[in-house]
Amino acid sequence: MTDDSNYKSLEKNVKVPKEMQAIIVNPDTKKLGLQTVDVPKLRAQEVLIKIEASAVNRADLLQASGKYPPPKGESTIIGLECSGTIVDYSDDCVIAGKSKAFDIGSKVMALLPGGGYSQYVNVLESHLIPVPEDISFEIAAAIPEAFLTAFQLLFWYGKPEKFTYSDNKQESKQDDNDGKDNDVVLIHAGGSGVGTTLIQYCREYGLNAFITAGSKEKIDFCIKLGAKAGANYKEQAFDEVLLENYKNGANIILDCVGASHWHKNLNSIALDGRFVSYGFLSGASVKPLNESDPTFSIVPILRKRISIIGTTLRSRSKEYKSELIADFTKRIVNPLVATKRIAPIVSRVFEMKNANEAHEFVRSNKNIGKVILSWDASQCKL
């Protein structure tokens, strides 16, 4: 561990413009376009990042359509994560300027309440994550939202009980029989940024990941990445397929789909299972299994002693996010990301000015992994 007690801060000599380019939503057409806006002002214990890349999240599509406003007092510009370099920080900072990892010119990534689709953004210093060596800005931009969401879901709320983990990279590679008695984790939207991250967490911790996805291509990719099995929810009853593979069911369910998967989730879950809900892409109103009977039975919840947990990330307090990021950096970034045992799956990189096309790509579910927006045209893979 580096001793920063004698560290000498670098001079704040980066010239920051008064105005910047940012992607703004047209209130009438809902289309995204570049506009000139003011560079944000620093507030208490904040740093200013010159953004190199950001990433597209489902929440961005909702915000663009007017259905997901930013937290009060935060930037109305879309974008929940970014990578870039520190160009300034407020005088009351206690982290920035105190080490090589967080000083002027340091390469960082950050979880944001908004503002990622711009050239500059201000962020609380405790929400910074150091970018390990040899990781590009485009790869780094794919990490904060998906990796932190997955970390929160699996480790803070799913709380696996039976797992195997080794600090040694070679020892962590297991054959098909290793970990067969460890916890089973049902991951919906396995081909998404969060899904592909969860698969890698499960792989490294010896957990049995069972995924759902909407195509054979995505299922095959997820199994190659480390999932033990999967089901095409469009063609198969995923609960039946899961129970064929794991007769006792899933110990942990991580669900962002909602209504359409509810009954199958309850059938899939094991005794004393943890059901973590973090979205409802298919809707939030659950229909009864028997349409002639409008009642909703809670018997399966009691009979299986199911713990149902709902969680979000964007609306969490600054203190919660700071604690989550610190734990994530210690348990995931340093031992797994920096050593390249895990890495974000990047589907495509769009130039920032093509944000509309990037949103359409995500909306059409064409991506496996993350979709990136970069200010550097040379990094775009179109």
GROMACS .gro file of N, CA, C and O in nm, residues 145-267:
model
  492
  145GLU      N    1  -2.133   0.256  -1.310
  145GLU     CA    2  -2.274   0.226  -1.286
  145GLU      C    3  -2.302   0.076  -1.284
  145GLU      O    4  -2.364   0.024  -1.191
  146ALA      N    5  -2.256   0.005  -1.386
  146ALA     CA    6  -2.283  -0.140  -1.394
  146ALA      C    7  -2.213  -0.217  -1.283
  146ALA      O    8  -2.273  -0.304  -1.218
  147PHE      N    9  -2.086  -0.189  -1.261
  147PHE     CA   10  -2.009  -0.264  -1.163
  147PHE      C   11  -2.056  -0.235  -1.021
  147PHE      O   12  -2.061  -0.325  -0.937
  148LEU      N   13  -2.089  -0.109  -0.992
  148LEU     CA   14  -2.138  -0.075  -0.858
  148LEU      C   15  -2.278  -0.130  -0.834
  148LEU      O   16  -2.309  -0.179  -0.725
  149THR      N   17  -2.364  -0.121  -0.936
  149THR     CA   18  -2.498  -0.178  -0.923
  149THR      C   19  -2.489  -0.328  -0.898
  149THR      O   20  -2.554  -0.381  -0.808
  150ALA      N   21  -2.409  -0.398  -0.978
  150ALA     CA   22  -2.394  -0.542  -0.962
  150ALA      C   23  -2.335  -0.577  -0.826
  150ALA      O   24  -2.377  -0.674  -0.761
  151PHE      N   25  -2.237  -0.499  -0.781
  151PHE     CA   26  -2.174  -0.521  -0.650
  151PHE      C   27  -2.277  -0.505  -0.538
  151PHE      O   28  -2.285  -0.588  -0.447
  152GLN      N   29  -2.355  -0.399  -0.547
  152GLN     CA   30  -2.459  -0.374  -0.446
  152GLN      C   31  -2.561  -0.488  -0.445
  152GLN      O   32  -2.598  -0.539  -0.339
  153LEU      N   33  -2.607  -0.527  -0.563
  153LEU     CA   34  -2.710  -0.631  -0.573
  153LEU      C   35  -2.662  -0.763  -0.515
  153LEU      O   36  -2.731  -0.824  -0.432
  154LEU      N   37  -2.546  -0.809  -0.558
  154LEU     CA   38  -2.500  -0.942  -0.521
  154LEU      C   39  -2.446  -0.949  -0.379
  154LEU      O   40  -2.482  -1.038  -0.301
  155PHE      N   41  -2.359  -0.854  -0.343
  155PHE     CA   42  -2.287  -0.866  -0.216
  155PHE      C   43  -2.353  -0.793  -0.099
  155PHE      O   44  -2.347  -0.840   0.014
  156TRP      N   45  -2.417  -0.680  -0.124
  156TRP     CA   46  -2.479  -0.607  -0.014
  156TRP      C   47  -2.620  -0.659   0.015
  156TRP      O   48  -2.666  -0.653   0.128
  157TYR      N   49  -2.691  -0.706  -0.088
  157TYR     CA   50  -2.830  -0.749  -0.068
  157TYR      C   51  -2.853  -0.897  -0.096
  157TYR      O   52  -2.928  -0.963  -0.024
  158GLY      N   53  -2.791  -0.950  -0.200
  158GLY     CA   54  -2.803  -1.093  -0.226
  158GLY      C   55  -2.733  -1.175  -0.120
  158GLY      O   56  -2.777  -1.285  -0.084
  159LYS      N   57  -2.623  -1.126  -0.069
  159LYS     CA   58  -2.546  -1.187   0.041
  159LYS      C   59  -2.525  -1.337   0.025
  159LYS      O   60  -2.582  -1.418   0.101
  160PRO      N   61  -2.445  -1.377  -0.074
  160PRO     CA   62  -2.419  -1.521  -0.091
  160PRO      C   63  -2.360  -1.583   0.035
  160PRO      O   64  -2.277  -1.522   0.103
  161GLU      N   65  -2.403  -1.703   0.066
  161GLU     CA   66  -2.358  -1.773   0.186
  161GLU      C   67  -2.260  -1.885   0.154
  161GLU      O   68  -2.167  -1.912   0.230
  162LYS      N   69  -2.283  -1.953   0.042
  162LYS     CA   70  -2.194  -2.062   0.002
  162LYS      C   71  -2.120  -2.022  -0.126
  162LYS      O   72  -2.181  -2.015  -0.233
  163PHE      N   73  -1.992  -1.993  -0.112
  163PHE     CA   74  -1.911  -1.953  -0.227
  163PHE      C   75  -1.766  -1.990  -0.202
  163PHE      O   76  -1.727  -2.022  -0.090
  164THR      N   77  -1.687  -1.985  -0.308
  164THR     CA   78  -1.543  -2.010  -0.295
  164THR      C   79  -1.470  -1.901  -0.370
  164THR      O   80  -1.501  -1.872  -0.485
  165TYR      N   81  -1.374  -1.840  -0.303
  165TYR     CA   82  -1.298  -1.730  -0.364
  165TYR      C   83  -1.150  -1.747  -0.331
  165TYR      O   84  -1.115  -1.783  -0.218
  166SER      N   85  -1.067  -1.722  -0.428
  166SER     CA   86  -0.922  -1.730  -0.408
  166SER      C   87  -0.857  -1.602  -0.458
  166SER      O   88  -0.896  -1.548  -0.562
  167ASP      N   89  -0.758  -1.553  -0.383
  167ASP     CA   90  -0.681  -1.437  -0.428
  167ASP      C   91  -0.592  -1.471  -0.545
  167ASP      O   92  -0.545  -1.382  -0.617
  168ASN      N   93  -0.569  -1.601  -0.564
  168ASN     CA   94  -0.484  -1.647  -0.673
  168ASN      C   95  -0.566  -1.664  -0.799
  168ASN      O   96  -0.666  -1.734  -0.801
  169LYS      N   97  -0.524  -1.599  -0.907
  169LYS     CA   98  -0.599  -1.602  -1.033
  169LYS      C   99  -0.614  -1.743  -1.087
  169LYS      O  100  -0.720  -1.782  -1.133
  170GLN      N  101  -0.508  -1.822  -1.081
  170GLN     CA  102  -0.514  -1.957  -1.134
  170GLN      C  103  -0.604  -2.047  -1.051
  170GLN      O  104  -0.680  -2.127  -1.103
  171GLU      N  105  -0.597  -2.029  -0.918
  171GLU     CA  106  -0.679  -2.113  -0.831
  171GLU      C  107  -0.828  -2.080  -0.845
  171GLU      O  108  -0.913  -2.163  -0.816
  172SER      N  109  -0.859  -1.958  -0.890
  172SER     CA  110  -0.999  -1.919  -0.902
  172SER      C  111  -1.067  -1.987  -1.020
  172SER      O  112  -1.188  -1.990  -1.031
  173LYS      N  113  -0.988  -2.040  -1.114
  173LYS     CA  114  -1.045  -2.110  -1.229
  173LYS      C  115  -1.087  -2.250  -1.188
  173LYS      O  116  -1.005  -2.331  -1.147
  174GLN      N  117  -1.216  -2.276  -1.198
  174GLN     CA  118  -1.269  -2.402  -1.150
  174GLN      C  119  -1.328  -2.483  -1.265
  174GLN      O  120  -1.372  -2.427  -1.364
  175ASP      N  121  -1.329  -2.617  -1.251
  175ASP     CA  122  -1.396  -2.697  -1.352
  175ASP      C  123  -1.546  -2.701  -1.321
  175ASP      O  124  -1.593  -2.642  -1.225
  176ASP      N  125  -1.621  -2.772  -1.405
  176ASP     CA  126  -1.767  -2.768  -1.394
  176ASP      C  127  -1.818  -2.825  -1.263
  176ASP      O  128  -1.929  -2.793  -1.219
  177ASN      N  129  -1.741  -2.912  -1.199
  177ASN     CA  130  -1.786  -2.972  -1.073
  177ASN      C  131  -1.752  -2.889  -0.951
  177ASN      O  132  -1.812  -2.905  -0.846
  178ASP      N  133  -1.652  -2.801  -0.964
  178ASP     CA  134  -1.615  -2.716  -0.852
  178ASP      C  135  -1.728  -2.619  -0.821
  178ASP      O  136  -1.787  -2.557  -0.910
  179GLY      N  137  -1.762  -2.606  -0.696
  179GLY     CA  138  -1.863  -2.509  -0.654
  179GLY      C  139  -2.005  -2.550  -0.685
  179GLY      O  140  -2.097  -2.469  -0.674
  180LYS      N  141  -2.027  -2.678  -0.721
  180LYS     CA  142  -2.162  -2.720  -0.758
  180LYS      C  143  -2.260  -2.710  -0.642
  180LYS      O  144  -2.382  -2.699  -0.663
  181ASP      N  145  -2.208  -2.713  -0.518
  181ASP     CA  146  -2.294  -2.700  -0.401
  181ASP      C  147  -2.302  -2.557  -0.350
  181ASP      O  148  -2.367  -2.531  -0.248
  182ASN      N  149  -2.235  -2.466  -0.419
  182ASN     CA  150  -2.240  -2.326  -0.380
  182ASN      C  151  -2.374  -2.264  -0.420
  182ASN      O  152  -2.454  -2.325  -0.492
  183ASP      N  153  -2.398  -2.141  -0.376
  183ASP     CA  154  -2.525  -2.075  -0.404
  183ASP      C  155  -2.552  -2.062  -0.554
  183ASP      O  156  -2.459  -2.041  -0.633
  184VAL      N  157  -2.679  -2.071  -0.589
  184VAL     CA  158  -2.726  -2.051  -0.727
  184VAL      C  159  -2.782  -1.909  -0.737
  184VAL      O  160  -2.863  -1.867  -0.653
  185VAL      N  161  -2.738  -1.837  -0.840
  185VAL     CA  162  -2.782  -1.698  -0.860
  185VAL      C  163  -2.854  -1.687  -0.994
  185VAL      O  164  -2.795  -1.714  -1.099
  186LEU      N  165  -2.982  -1.651  -0.990
  186LEU     CA  166  -3.060  -1.629  -1.112
  186LEU      C  167  -3.045  -1.483  -1.152
  186LEU      O  168  -3.084  -1.392  -1.079
  187ILE      N  169  -2.987  -1.460  -1.270
  187ILE     CA  170  -2.958  -1.325  -1.320
  187ILE      C  171  -3.042  -1.299  -1.444
  187ILE      O  172  -3.024  -1.364  -1.548
  188HIS      N  173  -3.133  -1.205  -1.434
  188HIS     CA  174  -3.212  -1.167  -1.551
  188HIS      C  175  -3.137  -1.061  -1.632
  188HIS      O  176  -3.052  -0.989  -1.579
  189ALA      N  177  -3.170  -1.053  -1.762
  189ALA     CA  178  -3.100  -0.962  -1.854
  189ALA      C  179  -2.950  -0.991  -1.851
  189ALA      O  180  -2.867  -0.903  -1.831
  190GLY      N  181  -2.917  -1.119  -1.870
  190GLY     CA  182  -2.778  -1.163  -1.858
  190GLY      C  183  -2.683  -1.095  -1.955
  190GLY      O  184  -2.564  -1.083  -1.927
  191GLY      N  185  -2.734  -1.048  -2.069
  191GLY     CA  186  -2.647  -0.985  -2.167
  191GLY      C  187  -2.628  -0.836  -2.148
  191GLY      O  188  -2.555  -0.772  -2.225
  192SER      N  189  -2.689  -0.779  -2.045
  192SER     CA  190  -2.676  -0.636  -2.019
  192SER      C  191  -2.543  -0.604  -1.952
  192SER      O  192  -2.466  -0.695  -1.916
  193GLY      N  193  -2.516  -0.476  -1.933
  193GLY     CA  194  -2.394  -0.438  -1.862
  193GLY      C  195  -2.389  -0.490  -1.721
  193GLY      O  196  -2.287  -0.544  -1.677
  194VAL      N  197  -2.500  -0.478  -1.649
  194VAL     CA  198  -2.507  -0.531  -1.513
  194VAL      C  199  -2.502  -0.685  -1.516
  194VAL      O  200  -2.432  -0.747  -1.436
  195GLY      N  201  -2.574  -0.745  -1.610
  195GLY     CA  202  -2.577  -0.890  -1.619
  195GLY      C  203  -2.442  -0.953  -1.645
  195GLY      O  204  -2.401  -1.048  -1.578
  196THR      N  205  -2.368  -0.897  -1.742
  196THR     CA  206  -2.236  -0.952  -1.775
  196THR      C  207  -2.137  -0.931  -1.661
  196THR      O  208  -2.045  -1.011  -1.641
  197THR      N  209  -2.159  -0.825  -1.584
  197THR     CA  210  -2.074  -0.802  -1.467
  197THR      C  211  -2.105  -0.903  -1.357
  197THR      O  212  -2.014  -0.961  -1.296
  198LEU      N  213  -2.233  -0.926  -1.332
  198LEU     CA  214  -2.274  -1.023  -1.230
  198LEU      C  215  -2.222  -1.163  -1.262
  198LEU      O  216  -2.180  -1.235  -1.171
  199ILE      N  217  -2.223  -1.199  -1.389
  199ILE     CA  218  -2.171  -1.330  -1.429
  199ILE      C  219  -2.024  -1.342  -1.389
  199ILE      O  220  -1.980  -1.445  -1.335
  200GLN      N  221  -1.948  -1.237  -1.412
  200GLN     CA  222  -1.805  -1.240  -1.378
  200GLN      C  223  -1.783  -1.244  -1.227
  200GLN      O  224  -1.695  -1.315  -1.178
  201TYR      N  225  -1.864  -1.170  -1.151
  201TYR     CA  226  -1.854  -1.178  -1.005
  201TYR      C  227  -1.881  -1.321  -0.959
  201TYR      O  228  -1.811  -1.375  -0.873
  202CYS      N  229  -1.988  -1.381  -1.014
  202CYS     CA  230  -2.022  -1.519  -0.976
  202CYS      C  231  -1.909  -1.615  -1.012
  202CYS      O  232  -1.874  -1.704  -0.933
  203ARG      N  233  -1.852  -1.597  -1.128
  203ARG     CA  234  -1.742  -1.684  -1.172
  203ARG      C  235  -1.625  -1.677  -1.075
  203ARG      O  236  -1.569  -1.779  -1.035
  204GLU      N  237  -1.587  -1.557  -1.036
  204GLU     CA  238  -1.472  -1.540  -0.947
  204GLU      C  239  -1.500  -1.586  -0.805
  204GLU      O  240  -1.408  -1.621  -0.731
  205TYR      N  241  -1.626  -1.586  -0.764
  205TYR     CA  242  -1.663  -1.629  -0.629
  205TYR      C  243  -1.720  -1.770  -0.625
  205TYR      O  244  -1.774  -1.812  -0.523
  206GLY      N  245  -1.708  -1.842  -0.736
  206GLY     CA  246  -1.753  -1.981  -0.739
  206GLY      C  247  -1.902  -1.998  -0.725
  206GLY      O  248  -1.948  -2.106  -0.683
  207LEU      N  249  -1.980  -1.897  -0.758
  207LEU     CA  250  -2.125  -1.905  -0.752
  207LEU      C  251  -2.180  -1.959  -0.883
  207LEU      O  252  -2.121  -1.938  -0.990
  208ASN      N  253  -2.294  -2.024  -0.877
  208ASN     CA  254  -2.354  -2.084  -0.996
  208ASN      C  255  -2.452  -1.987  -1.060
  208ASN      O  256  -2.566  -1.971  -1.013
  209ALA      N  257  -2.409  -1.920  -1.165
  209ALA     CA  258  -2.492  -1.820  -1.232
  209ALA      C  259  -2.580  -1.886  -1.337
  209ALA      O  260  -2.532  -1.955  -1.428
  210PHE      N  261  -2.712  -1.865  -1.325
  210PHE     CA  262  -2.809  -1.907  -1.426
  210PHE      C  263  -2.870  -1.780  -1.482
  210PHE      O  264  -2.923  -1.698  -1.407
  211ILE      N  265  -2.864  -1.761  -1.614
  211ILE     CA  266  -2.907  -1.634  -1.671
  211ILE      C  267  -3.029  -1.652  -1.761
  211ILE      O  268  -3.056  -1.761  -1.813
  212THR      N  269  -3.102  -1.541  -1.780
  212THR     CA  270  -3.204  -1.537  -1.884
  212THR      C  271  -3.164  -1.428  -1.983
  212THR      O  272  -3.102  -1.328  -1.948
  213ALA      N  273  -3.200  -1.450  -2.109
  213ALA     CA  274  -3.174  -1.353  -2.216
  213ALA      C  275  -3.272  -1.382  -2.329
  213ALA      O  276  -3.341  -1.485  -2.328
  214GLY      N  277  -3.277  -1.292  -2.426
  214GLY     CA  278  -3.376  -1.306  -2.532
  214GLY      C  279  -3.326  -1.364  -2.662
  214GLY      O  280  -3.400  -1.364  -2.762
  215SER      N  281  -3.204  -1.414  -2.665
  215SER     CA  282  -3.152  -1.476  -2.788
  215SER      C  283  -3.047  -1.581  -2.754
  215SER      O  284  -2.983  -1.574  -2.649
  216LYS      N  285  -3.031  -1.675  -2.846
  216LYS     CA  286  -2.930  -1.779  -2.829
  216LYS      C  287  -2.791  -1.718  -2.829
  216LYS      O  288  -2.703  -1.763  -2.754
  217GLU      N  289  -2.771  -1.614  -2.909
  217GLU     CA  290  -2.642  -1.547  -2.915
  217GLU      C  291  -2.601  -1.494  -2.777
  217GLU      O  292  -2.487  -1.512  -2.733
  218LYS      N  293  -2.696  -1.431  -2.710
  218LYS     CA  294  -2.666  -1.375  -2.578
  218LYS      C  295  -2.643  -1.485  -2.474
  218LYS      O  296  -2.554  -1.474  -2.390
  219ILE      N  297  -2.723  -1.591  -2.480
  219ILE     CA  298  -2.706  -1.700  -2.385
  219ILE      C  299  -2.570  -1.767  -2.405
  219ILE      O  300  -2.498  -1.793  -2.308
  220ASP      N  301  -2.534  -1.793  -2.529
  220ASP     CA  302  -2.404  -1.855  -2.558
  220ASP      C  303  -2.290  -1.767  -2.509
  220ASP      O  304  -2.191  -1.817  -2.453
  221PHE      N  305  -2.302  -1.637  -2.530
  221PHE     CA  306  -2.199  -1.544  -2.485
  221PHE      C  307  -2.185  -1.549  -2.333
  221PHE      O  308  -2.074  -1.553  -2.278
  222CYS      N  309  -2.300  -1.547  -2.264
  222CYS     CA  310  -2.299  -1.547  -2.117
  222CYS      C  311  -2.238  -1.675  -2.061
  222CYS      O  312  -2.166  -1.672  -1.961
  223ILE      N  313  -2.268  -1.787  -2.122
  223ILE     CA  314  -2.211  -1.915  -2.076
  223ILE      C  315  -2.060  -1.916  -2.099
  223ILE      O  316  -1.983  -1.961  -2.014
  224LYS      N  317  -2.016  -1.863  -2.211
  224LYS     CA  318  -1.873  -1.853  -2.238
  224LYS      C  319  -1.805  -1.763  -2.136
  224LYS      O  320  -1.690  -1.785  -2.096
  225LEU      N  321  -1.879  -1.661  -2.089
  225LEU     CA  322  -1.825  -1.567  -1.991
  225LEU      C  323  -1.815  -1.627  -1.851
  225LEU      O  324  -1.735  -1.581  -1.770
  226GLY      N  325  -1.897  -1.730  -1.824
  226GLY     CA  326  -1.888  -1.792  -1.692
  226GLY      C  327  -2.019  -1.840  -1.632
  226GLY      O  328  -2.020  -1.904  -1.528
  227ALA      N  329  -2.132  -1.808  -1.698
  227ALA     CA  330  -2.260  -1.861  -1.649
  227ALA      C  331  -2.263  -2.011  -1.666
  227ALA      O  332  -2.205  -2.065  -1.760
  228LYS      N  333  -2.330  -2.080  -1.573
  228LYS     CA  334  -2.336  -2.226  -1.579
  228LYS      C  335  -2.446  -2.276  -1.672
  228LYS      O  336  -2.437  -2.385  -1.729
  229ALA      N  337  -2.553  -2.197  -1.688
  229ALA     CA  338  -2.664  -2.235  -1.775
  229ALA      C  339  -2.751  -2.113  -1.798
  229ALA      O  340  -2.732  -2.008  -1.735
  230GLY      N  341  -2.849  -2.127  -1.890
  230GLY     CA  342  -2.937  -2.014  -1.917
  230GLY      C  343  -3.062  -2.057  -1.990
  230GLY      O  344  -3.075  -2.172  -2.033
  231ALA      N  345  -3.155  -1.964  -2.005
  231ALA     CA  346  -3.280  -1.991  -2.075
  231ALA      C  347  -3.321  -1.868  -2.156
  231ALA      O  348  -3.299  -1.754  -2.113
  232ASN      N  349  -3.379  -1.893  -2.272
  232ASN     CA  350  -3.435  -1.787  -2.354
  232ASN      C  351  -3.578  -1.761  -2.304
  232ASN      O  352  -3.667  -1.843  -2.327
  233TYR      N  353  -3.598  -1.649  -2.236
  233TYR     CA  354  -3.727  -1.623  -2.174
  233TYR      C  355  -3.839  -1.606  -2.277
  233TYR      O  356  -3.958  -1.618  -2.244
  234LYS      N  357  -3.803  -1.581  -2.404
  234LYS     CA  358  -3.905  -1.566  -2.508
  234LYS      C  359  -3.959  -1.700  -2.556
  234LYS      O  360  -4.071  -1.708  -2.608
  235GLU      N  361  -3.879  -1.804  -2.538
  235GLU     CA  362  -3.915  -1.935  -2.592
  235GLU      C  363  -3.930  -2.044  -2.485
  235GLU      O  364  -3.989  -2.149  -2.512
  236GLN      N  365  -3.875  -2.021  -2.367
  236GLN     CA  366  -3.874  -2.124  -2.264
  236GLN      C  367  -3.931  -2.072  -2.132
  236GLN      O  368  -3.927  -1.951  -2.105
  237ALA      N  369  -3.981  -2.164  -2.052
  237ALA     CA  370  -4.020  -2.130  -1.914
  237ALA      C  371  -3.891  -2.136  -1.832
  237ALA      O  372  -3.845  -2.246  -1.797
  238PHE      N  373  -3.833  -2.020  -1.803
  238PHE     CA  374  -3.700  -2.021  -1.741
  238PHE      C  375  -3.699  -2.088  -1.605
  238PHE      O  376  -3.599  -2.144  -1.562
  239ASP      N  377  -3.813  -2.084  -1.534
  239ASP     CA  378  -3.818  -2.148  -1.402
  239ASP      C  379  -3.804  -2.299  -1.414
  239ASP      O  380  -3.734  -2.363  -1.334
  240GLU      N  381  -3.866  -2.356  -1.516
  240GLU     CA  382  -3.857  -2.500  -1.536
  240GLU      C  383  -3.715  -2.541  -1.576
  240GLU      O  384  -3.663  -2.644  -1.529
  241VAL      N  385  -3.652  -2.461  -1.662
  241VAL     CA  386  -3.515  -2.491  -1.704
  241VAL      C  387  -3.420  -2.480  -1.585
  241VAL      O  388  -3.332  -2.565  -1.566
  242LEU      N  389  -3.438  -2.377  -1.503
  242LEU     CA  390  -3.352  -2.361  -1.385
  242LEU      C  391  -3.367  -2.480  -1.290
  242LEU      O  392  -3.267  -2.534  -1.242
  243LEU      N  393  -3.492  -2.521  -1.265
  243LEU     CA  394  -3.515  -2.630  -1.170
  243LEU      C  395  -3.466  -2.764  -1.224
  243LEU      O  396  -3.435  -2.856  -1.147
  244GLU      N  397  -3.458  -2.777  -1.356
  244GLU     CA  398  -3.397  -2.897  -1.414
  244GLU      C  399  -3.248  -2.904  -1.384
  244GLU      O  400  -3.192  -3.012  -1.365
  245ASN      N  401  -3.185  -2.787  -1.381
  245ASN     CA  402  -3.042  -2.779  -1.354
  245ASN      C  403  -3.011  -2.776  -1.205
  245ASN      O  404  -2.911  -2.832  -1.159
  246TYR      N  405  -3.097  -2.710  -1.127
  246TYR     CA  406  -3.076  -2.695  -0.983
  246TYR      C  407  -3.208  -2.722  -0.913
  246TYR      O  408  -3.293  -2.633  -0.901
  247LYS      N  409  -3.225  -2.846  -0.868
  247LYS     CA  410  -3.355  -2.891  -0.817
  247LYS      C  411  -3.404  -2.813  -0.696
  247LYS      O  412  -3.525  -2.805  -0.671
  248ASN      N  413  -3.311  -2.755  -0.619
  248ASN     CA  414  -3.352  -2.680  -0.500
  248ASN      C  415  -3.384  -2.534  -0.530
  248ASN      O  416  -3.427  -2.460  -0.442
  249GLY      N  417  -3.358  -2.492  -0.654
  249GLY     CA  418  -3.390  -2.355  -0.692
  249GLY      C  419  -3.275  -2.258  -0.672
  249GLY      O  420  -3.163  -2.296  -0.636
  250ALA      N  421  -3.304  -2.130  -0.696
  250ALA     CA  422  -3.204  -2.024  -0.687
  250ALA      C  423  -3.202  -1.964  -0.547
  250ALA      O  424  -3.307  -1.924  -0.494
  251ASN      N  425  -3.086  -1.957  -0.489
  251ASN     CA  426  -3.071  -1.895  -0.356
  251ASN      C  427  -3.085  -1.743  -0.363
  251ASN      O  428  -3.129  -1.678  -0.268
  252ILE      N  429  -3.045  -1.687  -0.478
  252ILE     CA  430  -3.050  -1.542  -0.498
  252ILE      C  431  -3.109  -1.515  -0.636
  252ILE      O  432  -3.068  -1.575  -0.735
  253ILE      N  433  -3.207  -1.425  -0.642
  253ILE     CA  434  -3.262  -1.379  -0.769
  253ILE      C  435  -3.236  -1.230  -0.781
  253ILE      O  436  -3.267  -1.153  -0.689
  254LEU      N  437  -3.178  -1.189  -0.894
  254LEU     CA  438  -3.148  -1.047  -0.919
  254LEU      C  439  -3.230  -1.007  -1.042
  254LEU      O  440  -3.199  -1.045  -1.155
  255ASP      N  441  -3.336  -0.929  -1.018
  255ASP     CA  442  -3.437  -0.907  -1.120
  255ASP      C  443  -3.458  -0.760  -1.154
  255ASP      O  444  -3.487  -0.679  -1.066
  256CYS      N  445  -3.446  -0.727  -1.282
  256CYS     CA  446  -3.474  -0.591  -1.330
  256CYS      C  447  -3.592  -0.591  -1.426
  256CYS      O  448  -3.623  -0.489  -1.485
  257VAL      N  449  -3.658  -0.706  -1.442
  257VAL     CA  450  -3.764  -0.719  -1.541
  257VAL      C  451  -3.902  -0.690  -1.482
  257VAL      O  452  -3.984  -0.622  -1.543
  258GLY      N  453  -3.929  -0.744  -1.365
  258GLY     CA  454  -4.054  -0.711  -1.298
  258GLY      C  455  -4.170  -0.803  -1.329
  258GLY      O  456  -4.159  -0.927  -1.321
  259ALA      N  457  -4.282  -0.745  -1.368
  259ALA     CA  458  -4.411  -0.813  -1.373
  259ALA      C  459  -4.410  -0.945  -1.449
  259ALA      O  460  -4.458  -1.047  -1.399
  260SER      N  461  -4.357  -0.947  -1.570
  260SER     CA  462  -4.366  -1.067  -1.653
  260SER      C  463  -4.291  -1.186  -1.595
  260SER      O  464  -4.321  -1.301  -1.630
  261HIS      N  465  -4.195  -1.162  -1.508
  261HIS     CA  466  -4.114  -1.270  -1.451
  261HIS      C  467  -4.154  -1.306  -1.308
  261HIS      O  468  -4.098  -1.400  -1.250
  262TRP      N  469  -4.249  -1.234  -1.250
  262TRP     CA  470  -4.278  -1.247  -1.108
  262TRP      C  471  -4.313  -1.391  -1.065
  262TRP      O  472  -4.249  -1.446  -0.974
  263HIS      N  473  -4.411  -1.451  -1.128
  263HIS     CA  474  -4.457  -1.584  -1.086
  263HIS      C  475  -4.349  -1.689  -1.109
  263HIS      O  476  -4.329  -1.778  -1.025
  264LYS      N  477  -4.279  -1.680  -1.220
  264LYS     CA  478  -4.171  -1.775  -1.246
  264LYS      C  479  -4.056  -1.755  -1.148
  264LYS      O  480  -3.988  -1.852  -1.109
  265ASN      N  481  -4.033  -1.631  -1.106
  265ASN     CA  482  -3.931  -1.606  -1.003
  265ASN      C  483  -3.967  -1.677  -0.873
  265ASN      O  484  -3.882  -1.740  -0.809
  266LEU      N  485  -4.093  -1.665  -0.833
  266LEU     CA  486  -4.135  -1.729  -0.708
  266LEU      C  487  -4.126  -1.880  -0.717
  266LEU      O  488  -4.098  -1.948  -0.618
  267ASN      N  489  -4.149  -1.934  -0.836
  267ASN     CA  490  -4.135  -2.078  -0.855
  267ASN      C  491  -3.989  -2.120  -0.856
  267ASN      O  492  -3.954  -2.231  -0.814
   0.00000   0.00000   0.00000
